[in-house]
């Protein structure tokens, strides 16, 4: 149970502010996260890590000498936005290029990839390595689909040590990739976790039971048993990992191995030590030479009761990096020479976006956009619990809170922009950035992209007509499919998006007014969303345990259908076909004219 918070919506930001205040000699606050407070030699590679808040020490807690140069820190259990990652990377980089490294989660992959593209376009050579150590989350043949858990530490530490040894970007990528190949983890859970302000846990484990292979966000596991003894748990963890030796390791006997026994938030250190006693004995009985074991909290999940074991199969190069010193707020090892502190003035604060010129016509359209976003927030607020329930069947259950965070941030930004005289394009662009920044996650990335795409089509000059709206919707769908790589039939929001845009564009082309066209398109999207219950997920977090999803609709498709349906009355009012008191009229609207 999480007890200490103010407004839950501000928890992540307030947590980061407090973390920075408590660790001023190691980290500095920048837009999107934190960077080292110490100077990094010019020309060296910067390791920028990141992910959702709620996993301390990951990710800000392991920023410092011998480990990360910066961490992009997203909202609770949601990836940071591309903008946040880009901001941290620009503050951390010192001319040698950037390696982005993060846990392999759908939202993180989308946002970090977007940031990587933007950084390369800005002339900062940037590469990425996603951590895929959780052997329970996908079979070996699909190792690239596995989730990242406490193996973050072995990959991040190896990459950082290589960067501090002066390796160039290609070599740092090679080391990080090799460390990821040589890292295997396996975890169990005894309870769920409750996010700040929530009255119910995000996910649960039945009392007296142990969820084997459950993810750090409650992603479904592979088995459930009674809670074992500490020694029996050690046997399960060790045997599961010894059953999958990485390439290049022919046998456990004689192998040198870094070991992490990780607590997920509410298992006491003393309990971990009882388990580690048996872990060490069983590894040594298998002939393993244990090197620099870590027992404690490396990657947590709020107040989740759980344990994971990580084996880092060393070779000579990796052992040197594993043994290297580090000095970060949450992880210290060996001796690290004190580096010069940066002057606060050296970290330039981000500039606030200017509001460009717009016409009265576009500002009138912007007012309709704001009303549509208000309707969007209202329908998400009404359905937030149901969206979380649907997403929890095979995903991590955060679709409802993620959409709510994003939508509320977007509407706040949209109102502010409209009040400042912004046109439709600017209102939608700022709303899209705010959505992605606050929501993170897969839906945060995609809805941010969608709003920006529609905004580009509407512009800040003309009174957008139904053709402009249809063009903007099509651009949004094209962008989401190009960026997210999902196709129809793979159980994602694309299954509702495509029928929506197809129906809308066809109706507009046939001469229907916008209200008629949008109403027909919303019906098509809602029907398609309902039909996703018969599909198996092929993309996103629900994919690894797809069979659990049969019979349940896709959360993103369902929320999309709710949203476009909720916008119909807004368009009717804008077209003057429905008065604020709900009475209707029969005017033909040529476009979105407030
Ligand atoms: N590659 C993708 N393209 C389009 N939509 C996707 C993709 N991957 C996942 N989704 C959508 O995202 C929804 C989950 O959103 P969210 O809860 O934000 O994801 P996560 O928590 O995994 O980041 C899914 O129900 C699905 O509709
Ligand atoms: O869950 C996380 C990110 O995954 P999403 O796909 O954004 O939900 C985060 O807690 C770990 O980075």
XYZ file of C-alpha atoms and ligand atoms in Angstrom:
633
model
C 0.000 0.000 0.000
C 1.470 3.433 -0.947
C 0.516 5.923 1.749
C 2.553 9.092 1.399
C 1.604 11.383 -1.463
C -0.088 14.717 -2.126
C -1.987 14.834 -5.407
C -1.320 11.407 -6.967
C -1.082 13.076 -10.373
C 1.979 14.971 -9.140
C 3.640 11.983 -7.454
C 6.307 11.294 -10.102
C 7.351 14.931 -10.431
C 7.433 15.492 -6.669
C 9.360 12.238 -6.169
C 12.022 13.342 -8.667
C 12.303 16.791 -7.049
C 12.841 15.159 -3.649
C 15.285 12.614 -5.046
C 17.396 15.379 -6.614
C 17.313 17.475 -3.436
C 18.568 14.474 -1.467
C 21.397 13.698 -3.919
C 22.699 17.096 -5.030
C 26.317 15.931 -5.272
C 25.451 13.202 -7.749
C 22.487 14.278 -9.907
C 20.952 17.408 -11.424
C 17.330 17.915 -12.569
C 16.805 18.520 -16.269
C 13.626 18.462 -18.371
C 12.543 14.830 -18.540
C 14.743 13.410 -15.774
C 18.195 13.723 -14.253
C 21.846 13.835 -15.341
C 25.114 13.409 -13.462
C 26.145 16.449 -11.418
C 29.797 15.655 -12.203
C 31.647 16.617 -15.366
C 32.162 13.938 -18.007
C 35.279 14.116 -20.217
C 34.573 15.705 -23.617
C 34.340 13.233 -26.487
C 33.230 10.254 -24.398
C 30.051 8.279 -24.981
C 27.068 9.072 -22.727
C 24.844 6.254 -21.452
C 21.251 7.471 -21.084
C 18.857 5.039 -19.457
C 15.227 5.392 -18.546
C 11.787 4.039 -17.946
C 8.762 4.478 -15.783
C 8.895 5.748 -12.224
C 7.984 3.244 -9.544
C 11.003 1.016 -9.971
C 13.628 2.809 -7.773
C 16.663 2.525 -7.864
C 15.880 2.192 -11.535
C 16.345 4.599 -13.153
C 17.465 7.875 -11.581
C 19.062 6.063 -8.627
C 21.758 4.559 -10.835
C 22.888 7.801 -12.448
C 26.454 8.698 -11.493
C 30.102 7.847 -12.015
C 30.599 4.267 -13.209
C 26.946 4.032 -14.291
C 24.487 6.151 -16.268
C 25.170 9.714 -17.413
C 21.444 10.480 -17.406
C 18.025 8.917 -16.865
C 14.734 9.815 -18.544
C 12.128 9.307 -15.826
C 8.571 8.648 -16.963
C 5.347 8.731 -15.040
C 4.409 5.813 -12.811
C 4.846 2.536 -14.699
C 4.927 4.406 -17.990
C 7.831 5.042 -20.306
C 9.185 8.564 -20.591
C 8.156 10.390 -23.755
C 10.496 10.763 -26.705
C 10.736 14.456 -25.864
C 11.860 13.658 -22.325
C 14.462 11.133 -23.542
C 15.763 13.592 -26.113
C 16.010 16.356 -23.510
C 18.010 14.223 -21.060
C 20.298 12.924 -23.807
C 21.078 16.447 -25.038
C 21.931 17.492 -21.469
C 24.106 14.435 -20.830
C 26.006 14.022 -24.099
C 29.619 15.211 -24.394
C 30.317 14.796 -28.069
C 31.053 11.064 -28.176
C 27.502 10.024 -29.026
C 24.739 8.501 -26.919
C 23.728 4.954 -26.073
C 20.089 4.709 -25.000
C 19.357 1.635 -22.893
C 16.080 0.643 -21.252
C 13.828 -2.291 -20.369
C 12.182 -3.936 -23.388
C 8.609 -2.655 -23.001
C 6.358 -1.553 -25.847
C 6.065 2.044 -24.729
C 9.761 2.398 -23.972
C 10.702 0.967 -27.372
C 8.388 3.420 -29.172
C 9.477 6.516 -27.249
C 13.211 5.727 -27.112
C 13.227 4.875 -30.825
C 11.518 8.170 -31.620
C 14.111 9.960 -29.460
C 16.963 8.090 -31.142
C 15.723 9.235 -34.547
C 15.415 12.844 -33.357
C 18.892 12.836 -31.778
C 20.509 11.427 -34.912
C 18.647 14.038 -36.959
C 20.082 16.680 -34.618
C 23.602 15.422 -35.360
C 24.085 13.485 -32.114
C 25.044 9.895 -33.029
C 22.658 7.719 -31.012
C 22.094 3.958 -30.736
C 19.880 1.800 -28.527
C 20.068 -1.473 -26.598
C 16.897 -2.808 -24.955
C 17.381 -5.160 -21.990
C 15.710 -8.564 -22.493
C 16.760 -10.670 -19.482
C 13.426 -12.037 -18.176
C 13.464 -15.657 -19.366
C 9.829 -16.259 -18.301
C 8.423 -13.569 -20.616
C 9.152 -15.279 -23.951
C 10.848 -18.467 -25.188
C 14.569 -18.462 -26.011
C 13.802 -18.540 -29.744
C 12.052 -15.170 -29.236
C 14.579 -13.711 -26.773
C 14.277 -10.301 -28.431
C 10.667 -10.179 -27.153
C 11.632 -10.725 -23.510
C 11.016 -8.044 -20.861
C 13.807 -6.214 -19.033
C 13.989 -6.614 -15.262
C 16.999 -6.548 -12.878
C 19.328 -7.390 -15.734
C 19.176 -3.645 -16.390
C 22.052 -3.312 -13.927
C 24.485 -5.689 -15.652
C 23.847 -4.158 -19.084
C 23.929 -0.536 -17.900
C 27.055 -1.082 -15.767
C 28.952 -2.805 -18.580
C 28.061 -0.068 -21.073
C 28.958 2.722 -18.653
C 32.299 1.160 -17.729
C 33.134 0.760 -21.412
C 32.240 4.413 -22.034
C 34.395 5.529 -19.106
C 37.230 3.388 -20.477
C 37.076 5.530 -23.618
C 35.370 3.004 -25.938
C 33.710 4.636 -28.965
C 29.964 4.360 -29.594
C 30.142 1.239 -31.745
C 32.248 -0.517 -29.108
C 29.961 0.568 -26.243
C 27.011 -0.830 -28.222
C 28.902 -4.077 -28.738
C 29.630 -4.379 -25.006
C 26.040 -3.589 -24.009
C 24.677 -6.082 -26.527
C 27.106 -8.752 -25.345
C 26.249 -8.090 -21.680
C 22.553 -8.408 -22.532
C 23.196 -11.721 -24.283
C 25.046 -12.963 -21.191
C 22.349 -11.887 -18.692
C 19.411 -14.093 -17.634
C 16.820 -13.370 -14.914
C 13.831 -15.153 -13.420
C 11.320 -13.776 -10.908
C 8.364 -14.556 -8.688
C 5.715 -12.441 -6.975
C 3.814 -12.857 -3.701
C 1.642 -9.744 -3.923
C 0.662 -6.974 -6.301
C 1.310 -3.278 -5.872
C -0.867 -0.249 -5.274
C -0.047 3.006 -7.021
C -0.301 6.276 -5.066
C -3.923 7.347 -4.674
C -5.355 4.066 -5.940
C -7.893 2.334 -3.703
C -7.244 -1.048 -5.315
C -3.971 -2.781 -6.225
C -2.969 -2.505 -9.882
C -2.621 -6.276 -9.813
C -2.815 -8.972 -7.122
C -1.548 -12.425 -6.202
C -3.891 -14.674 -4.180
C -2.973 -14.847 -0.466
C -0.561 -17.718 0.223
C 0.267 -18.142 -3.452
C 3.330 -17.322 -5.570
C 3.043 -16.080 -9.172
C 5.935 -17.564 -11.113
C 7.280 -15.344 -13.881
C 4.951 -12.409 -13.201
C 6.264 -9.140 -14.692
C 7.281 -6.106 -12.686
C 4.040 -4.421 -13.724
C 1.862 -7.428 -13.014
C 2.150 -8.904 -16.480
C 0.732 -12.418 -16.266
C 3.201 -15.152 -15.211
C 3.700 -18.740 -16.374
C 2.598 -20.653 -13.254
C 1.186 -20.266 -9.744
C 2.106 -22.315 -6.687
C 1.838 -22.158 -2.905
C 4.477 -19.942 -1.292
C 7.595 -22.170 -0.952
C 10.268 -22.134 1.728
C 13.270 -19.856 1.145
C 15.399 -22.855 0.136
C 12.700 -24.168 -2.216
C 12.479 -20.728 -3.845
C 16.264 -20.695 -4.264
C 16.046 -24.087 -5.970
C 13.344 -22.821 -8.379
C 15.328 -19.689 -9.246
C 18.718 -21.386 -9.646
C 17.441 -24.423 -11.566
C 15.408 -22.267 -13.957
C 18.448 -20.137 -14.808
C 20.947 -23.016 -15.005
C 18.599 -24.628 -17.504
C 19.302 -21.810 -20.000
C 23.024 -21.154 -20.422
C 23.821 -18.338 -22.884
C 25.722 -18.918 -26.073
C 29.442 -19.267 -25.388
C 28.903 -20.899 -21.992
C 29.166 -24.648 -22.457
C 28.624 -25.588 -18.805
C 28.046 -23.960 -15.431
C 31.000 -25.714 -13.822
C 33.964 -23.346 -13.773
C 31.973 -20.389 -15.096
C 32.471 -17.008 -13.412
C 29.105 -15.362 -12.783
C 27.886 -12.024 -11.433
C 24.792 -12.613 -9.284
C 21.925 -10.276 -8.347
C 19.178 -11.347 -5.924
C 16.695 -8.511 -6.298
C 13.803 -7.531 -4.019
C 10.811 -5.989 -5.770
C 9.769 -3.606 -3.017
C 8.332 -5.192 0.112
C 10.457 -8.309 0.638
C 12.826 -7.492 3.487
C 16.601 -7.574 2.993
C 16.787 -10.152 5.752
C 14.431 -12.422 3.805
C 16.600 -11.947 0.727
C 19.680 -12.997 2.690
C 17.974 -16.232 3.771
C 17.187 -16.995 0.145
C 20.666 -15.951 -1.001
C 22.244 -18.364 1.474
C 20.723 -21.236 -0.518
C 21.258 -19.569 -3.904
C 24.998 -19.256 -3.233
C 25.265 -22.820 -1.968
C 23.424 -24.229 -4.983
C 25.430 -22.199 -7.510
C 28.694 -23.236 -5.881
C 27.522 -26.861 -5.837
C 27.031 -26.494 -9.607
C 30.638 -25.370 -9.909
C 29.839 -21.684 -10.493
C 32.379 -19.095 -9.301
C 30.285 -16.188 -7.942
C 31.769 -12.727 -8.634
C 30.690 -9.619 -6.687
C 27.146 -10.705 -5.728
C 24.496 -8.002 -5.184
C 21.624 -8.705 -2.761
C 19.055 -5.931 -2.435
C 16.716 -3.686 -4.427
C 17.890 -2.954 -7.969
C 14.606 -2.859 -9.924
C 11.468 -2.678 -7.789
C 7.771 -2.295 -8.393
C 6.470 -0.016 -5.640
C 5.209 -2.166 -2.751
C 5.158 -5.407 -4.739
C 6.354 -8.449 -2.781
C 8.593 -10.345 -5.145
C 12.091 -11.657 -5.817
C 14.170 -12.111 -8.946
C 17.527 -13.780 -9.543
C 19.896 -12.563 -12.241
C 22.954 -14.475 -13.484
C 25.505 -12.472 -15.459
C 27.735 -14.996 -17.250
C 31.106 -13.214 -17.381
C 34.052 -13.355 -19.712
C 37.302 -11.493 -19.077
C 36.068 -8.216 -20.594
C 32.689 -8.280 -18.875
C 34.226 -9.212 -15.534
C 36.381 -6.097 -15.668
C 33.300 -3.953 -16.264
C 31.269 -5.769 -13.575
C 34.079 -5.191 -11.029
C 34.601 -1.530 -11.948
C 33.783 1.115 -9.344
C 30.560 3.126 -9.306
C 29.194 5.979 -7.224
C 25.460 6.689 -7.654
C 22.712 7.579 -5.184
C 21.490 3.990 -4.877
C 24.492 1.885 -5.942
C 28.104 2.273 -4.825
C 30.974 -0.100 -5.579
C 34.721 0.076 -5.122
C 36.651 3.347 -5.165
C 35.745 6.136 -7.588
C 37.936 9.240 -7.971
C 35.831 12.345 -7.210
C 35.031 14.241 -10.410
C 34.511 17.996 -10.763
C 30.951 19.179 -10.056
C 29.156 20.920 -12.923
C 28.223 24.562 -12.399
C 24.382 24.727 -12.316
C 24.493 27.364 -15.065
C 25.937 24.723 -17.403
C 22.577 22.925 -17.555
C 20.354 25.216 -19.622
C 16.617 25.067 -18.862
C 14.313 24.322 -21.823
C 12.672 27.272 -23.529
C 8.875 27.505 -23.503
C 7.161 27.048 -26.895
C 6.057 30.333 -28.540
C 2.430 30.578 -29.756
C 2.578 31.318 -33.531
C 0.185 33.679 -35.319
C -3.233 32.309 -36.300
C -6.483 33.501 -37.885
C -9.897 34.002 -36.275
C -11.161 31.068 -38.335
C -8.468 28.756 -37.018
C -8.961 29.986 -33.471
C -12.657 29.168 -33.831
C -11.715 25.667 -34.973
C -9.342 25.448 -32.022
C -12.299 26.039 -29.712
C -14.004 22.987 -31.222
C -10.793 20.984 -30.774
C -10.693 21.956 -27.101
C -14.338 20.915 -26.659
C -13.569 17.594 -28.357
C -10.660 17.013 -25.970
C -12.927 17.853 -23.021
C -15.330 15.162 -24.249
C -12.404 12.765 -24.636
C -11.298 13.302 -21.027
C -14.857 12.809 -19.799
C -15.328 9.461 -21.546
C -11.920 8.209 -20.399
C -12.648 9.279 -16.807
C -15.947 7.370 -16.989
C -14.282 4.207 -18.295
C -10.846 4.308 -16.619
C -11.455 1.277 -14.410
C -12.884 -0.834 -17.260
C -9.957 0.072 -19.528
C -7.528 -1.024 -16.808
C -9.405 -4.279 -16.281
C -9.342 -5.068 -19.991
C -5.624 -4.230 -20.256
C -4.784 -6.364 -17.203
C -6.067 -9.563 -18.861
C -2.879 -9.903 -20.912
C -1.111 -6.568 -20.507
C -0.073 -4.548 -17.452
C -3.420 -3.013 -16.571
C -2.281 0.570 -16.940
C -4.145 1.532 -20.128
C -6.870 3.348 -18.204
C -4.581 5.397 -15.987
C -2.218 6.001 -18.887
C -4.979 7.331 -21.125
C -6.353 9.401 -18.237
C -2.951 10.994 -17.497
C -2.335 11.722 -21.153
C -5.791 13.053 -21.920
C -5.884 15.317 -18.880
C -2.429 16.725 -19.674
C -3.477 17.250 -23.290
C -6.670 19.085 -22.420
C -4.885 21.320 -19.914
C -2.319 22.203 -22.550
C -5.040 22.728 -25.174
C -7.014 25.124 -22.982
C -3.857 27.108 -22.187
C -2.859 27.292 -25.838
C -6.358 28.322 -26.977
C -6.517 30.951 -24.233
C -3.195 32.275 -25.536
C -4.732 32.684 -29.008
C -3.396 29.546 -30.664
C -4.899 28.146 -33.842
C -6.020 24.537 -34.362
C -2.599 23.310 -35.487
C -0.755 24.728 -32.475
C -3.409 23.623 -29.997
C -3.224 20.044 -31.277
C 0.577 19.975 -31.435
C 0.998 21.230 -27.872
C -1.753 18.891 -26.678
C -0.054 15.954 -28.407
C 3.315 16.752 -26.814
C 1.686 17.092 -23.393
C -0.126 13.768 -23.841
C 3.065 11.889 -24.730
C 5.045 13.622 -21.964
C 2.569 12.844 -19.189
C 1.242 9.469 -20.295
C 4.329 7.782 -21.699
C 3.490 4.227 -22.624
C 2.477 2.890 -25.991
C -0.788 4.785 -26.060
C 1.015 7.968 -24.993
C 3.366 7.751 -27.949
C 0.601 6.930 -30.406
C -1.998 9.429 -29.237
C 0.663 12.156 -29.111
C 1.540 11.324 -32.705
C -2.141 11.244 -33.690
C -2.953 14.688 -32.273
C 0.100 16.239 -33.907
C -0.776 14.624 -37.256
C -4.324 16.006 -37.227
C -2.993 19.401 -36.177
C -0.638 19.519 -39.120
C -3.558 18.919 -41.495
C -5.766 21.613 -39.910
C -3.143 24.383 -39.839
C -3.373 27.754 -38.070
C -4.832 29.730 -40.994
C -8.019 28.357 -42.538
C -11.362 27.225 -41.142
C -10.781 23.473 -41.597
C -13.473 21.678 -43.567
C -14.518 18.057 -43.520
C -11.874 17.165 -46.112
C -9.136 18.663 -43.918
C -10.403 16.619 -40.970
C -10.480 13.408 -43.016
C -6.970 14.125 -44.320
C -5.706 14.713 -40.784
C -7.254 11.496 -39.498
C -5.729 9.532 -42.360
C -2.304 11.077 -41.630
C -2.672 10.070 -37.980
C -3.512 6.478 -38.899
C -0.663 6.325 -41.402
C 1.752 7.685 -38.800
C 0.649 5.229 -36.126
C 0.928 2.261 -38.487
C 4.295 3.396 -39.801
C 5.698 4.110 -36.328
C 4.083 1.265 -34.370
C 4.387 -1.258 -37.242
C 1.044 -2.889 -36.356
C -1.371 -4.039 -39.042
C -5.074 -4.838 -39.019
C -5.763 -8.171 -37.318
C -2.936 -7.957 -34.759
C -5.242 -6.856 -31.904
C -4.211 -3.258 -31.426
C -5.929 0.118 -31.780
C -5.151 -0.108 -35.498
C -8.054 -2.588 -35.776
C -10.414 0.285 -34.916
C -8.412 3.108 -36.510
C -8.492 1.715 -40.050
C -12.286 1.163 -40.278
C -12.738 4.637 -38.775
C -10.581 6.470 -41.301
C -11.788 4.374 -44.226
C -15.443 5.072 -43.423
C -14.811 8.760 -42.686
C -12.872 9.393 -45.897
C -15.373 7.507 -48.046
C -18.362 9.338 -46.579
C -16.701 12.743 -46.994
C -15.769 11.889 -50.558
C -19.413 10.961 -51.217
C -20.476 14.443 -50.063
C -21.673 13.648 -46.536
C -21.331 16.426 -44.016
C -18.792 15.977 -41.228
C -21.326 15.020 -38.556
C -22.845 12.293 -40.730
C -19.444 11.005 -41.849
C -17.943 11.011 -38.347
C -20.999 9.284 -36.848
C -20.780 6.470 -39.411
C -17.028 6.176 -38.878
C -17.412 6.018 -35.090
C -19.926 3.195 -35.453
C -17.506 1.299 -37.702
C -14.673 1.790 -35.192
C -16.799 0.602 -32.264
C -17.902 -2.502 -34.155
C -14.312 -3.293 -35.140
C -13.165 -2.783 -31.561
C -15.736 -5.282 -30.303
C -14.541 -7.787 -32.898
C -10.976 -7.677 -31.519
C -12.168 -10.024 -28.762
C -11.704 -12.845 -31.272
C -8.086 -11.904 -32.069
C -4.725 -12.893 -30.550
C -2.380 -9.941 -29.826
C 0.664 -9.837 -32.050
C 2.089 -6.496 -30.825
C 2.684 -4.687 -27.545
C 2.887 -5.958 -24.029
C -0.056 -8.359 -24.351
C 1.783 -10.392 -26.950
C 3.847 -12.789 -24.750
C 0.748 -14.339 -23.156
C -1.587 -13.880 -26.087
C -3.870 -16.808 -25.305
C -5.063 -15.101 -22.129
C -6.432 -12.293 -24.288
C -8.917 -14.372 -26.322
C -12.494 -13.315 -25.517
C -11.436 -9.870 -24.299
C -11.383 -6.825 -26.554
C -8.176 -4.890 -27.100
C -7.941 -2.000 -24.655
C -6.581 0.509 -27.151
C -9.139 -0.326 -29.811
C -11.933 -0.111 -27.239
C -10.785 3.265 -25.897
C -10.498 4.606 -29.441
C -14.112 3.596 -30.182
C -15.309 5.276 -26.987
C -13.450 8.489 -27.830
C -14.595 8.973 -31.430
C -18.182 8.218 -30.357
C -17.978 10.787 -27.563
C -16.865 13.453 -30.059
C -20.049 13.185 -32.200
C -22.111 15.592 -30.005
C -19.258 18.110 -30.104
C -19.331 18.137 -33.910
C -23.134 18.356 -33.893
C -22.952 21.453 -31.689
C -20.193 22.957 -33.848
C -22.343 22.396 -36.931
C -25.332 23.885 -35.207
C -27.313 20.709 -35.573
C -27.682 20.337 -31.800
C -28.224 23.245 -29.426
C -26.514 23.166 -26.018
C -29.903 22.126 -24.600
C -29.786 18.989 -26.785
C -32.440 20.054 -29.338
C -31.421 19.226 -32.950
C -31.713 21.023 -36.303
C -31.128 19.947 -39.939
C -28.326 22.176 -41.189
C -25.609 20.800 -43.495
C -22.202 21.621 -42.076
C -19.451 22.229 -44.587
C -16.670 21.909 -42.003
C -15.615 22.388 -38.455
C -16.998 25.886 -37.964
C -17.590 26.800 -34.370
N 2.589 -1.382 -32.127
C 1.398 -0.908 -31.813
N 0.687 -0.179 -32.717
C -0.543 0.304 -32.410
N -1.127 0.119 -31.211
C -0.437 -0.605 -30.293
C 0.842 -1.153 -30.536
N 1.253 -1.820 -29.397
C 0.256 -1.676 -28.502
N -0.738 -0.958 -29.035
C -1.954 -0.516 -28.385
O -1.601 -0.014 -27.083
C -2.551 -0.481 -26.166
C -1.937 -0.531 -24.784
O -1.625 0.818 -24.444
P -0.753 1.056 -23.120
O -1.500 0.541 -21.934
O -0.310 2.456 -23.112
O 0.450 0.089 -23.426
P 1.719 -0.231 -22.533
O 1.288 -0.192 -21.096
O 2.066 -1.583 -23.018
O 2.709 0.810 -22.900
C -2.955 -1.827 -26.684
O -4.244 -2.195 -26.208
C -2.968 -1.623 -28.187
O -4.227 -1.134 -28.633
O 6.193 -0.048 -17.788
C 7.092 0.672 -18.137
C 7.159 1.128 -19.502
O 6.287 0.340 -20.272
P 5.055 0.969 -21.056
O 5.016 0.152 -22.295
O 5.370 2.395 -21.256
O 3.857 0.793 -20.157
C 8.115 1.153 -17.178
O 7.625 0.976 -15.895
C 9.421 0.441 -17.370
O 10.154 1.224 -18.193
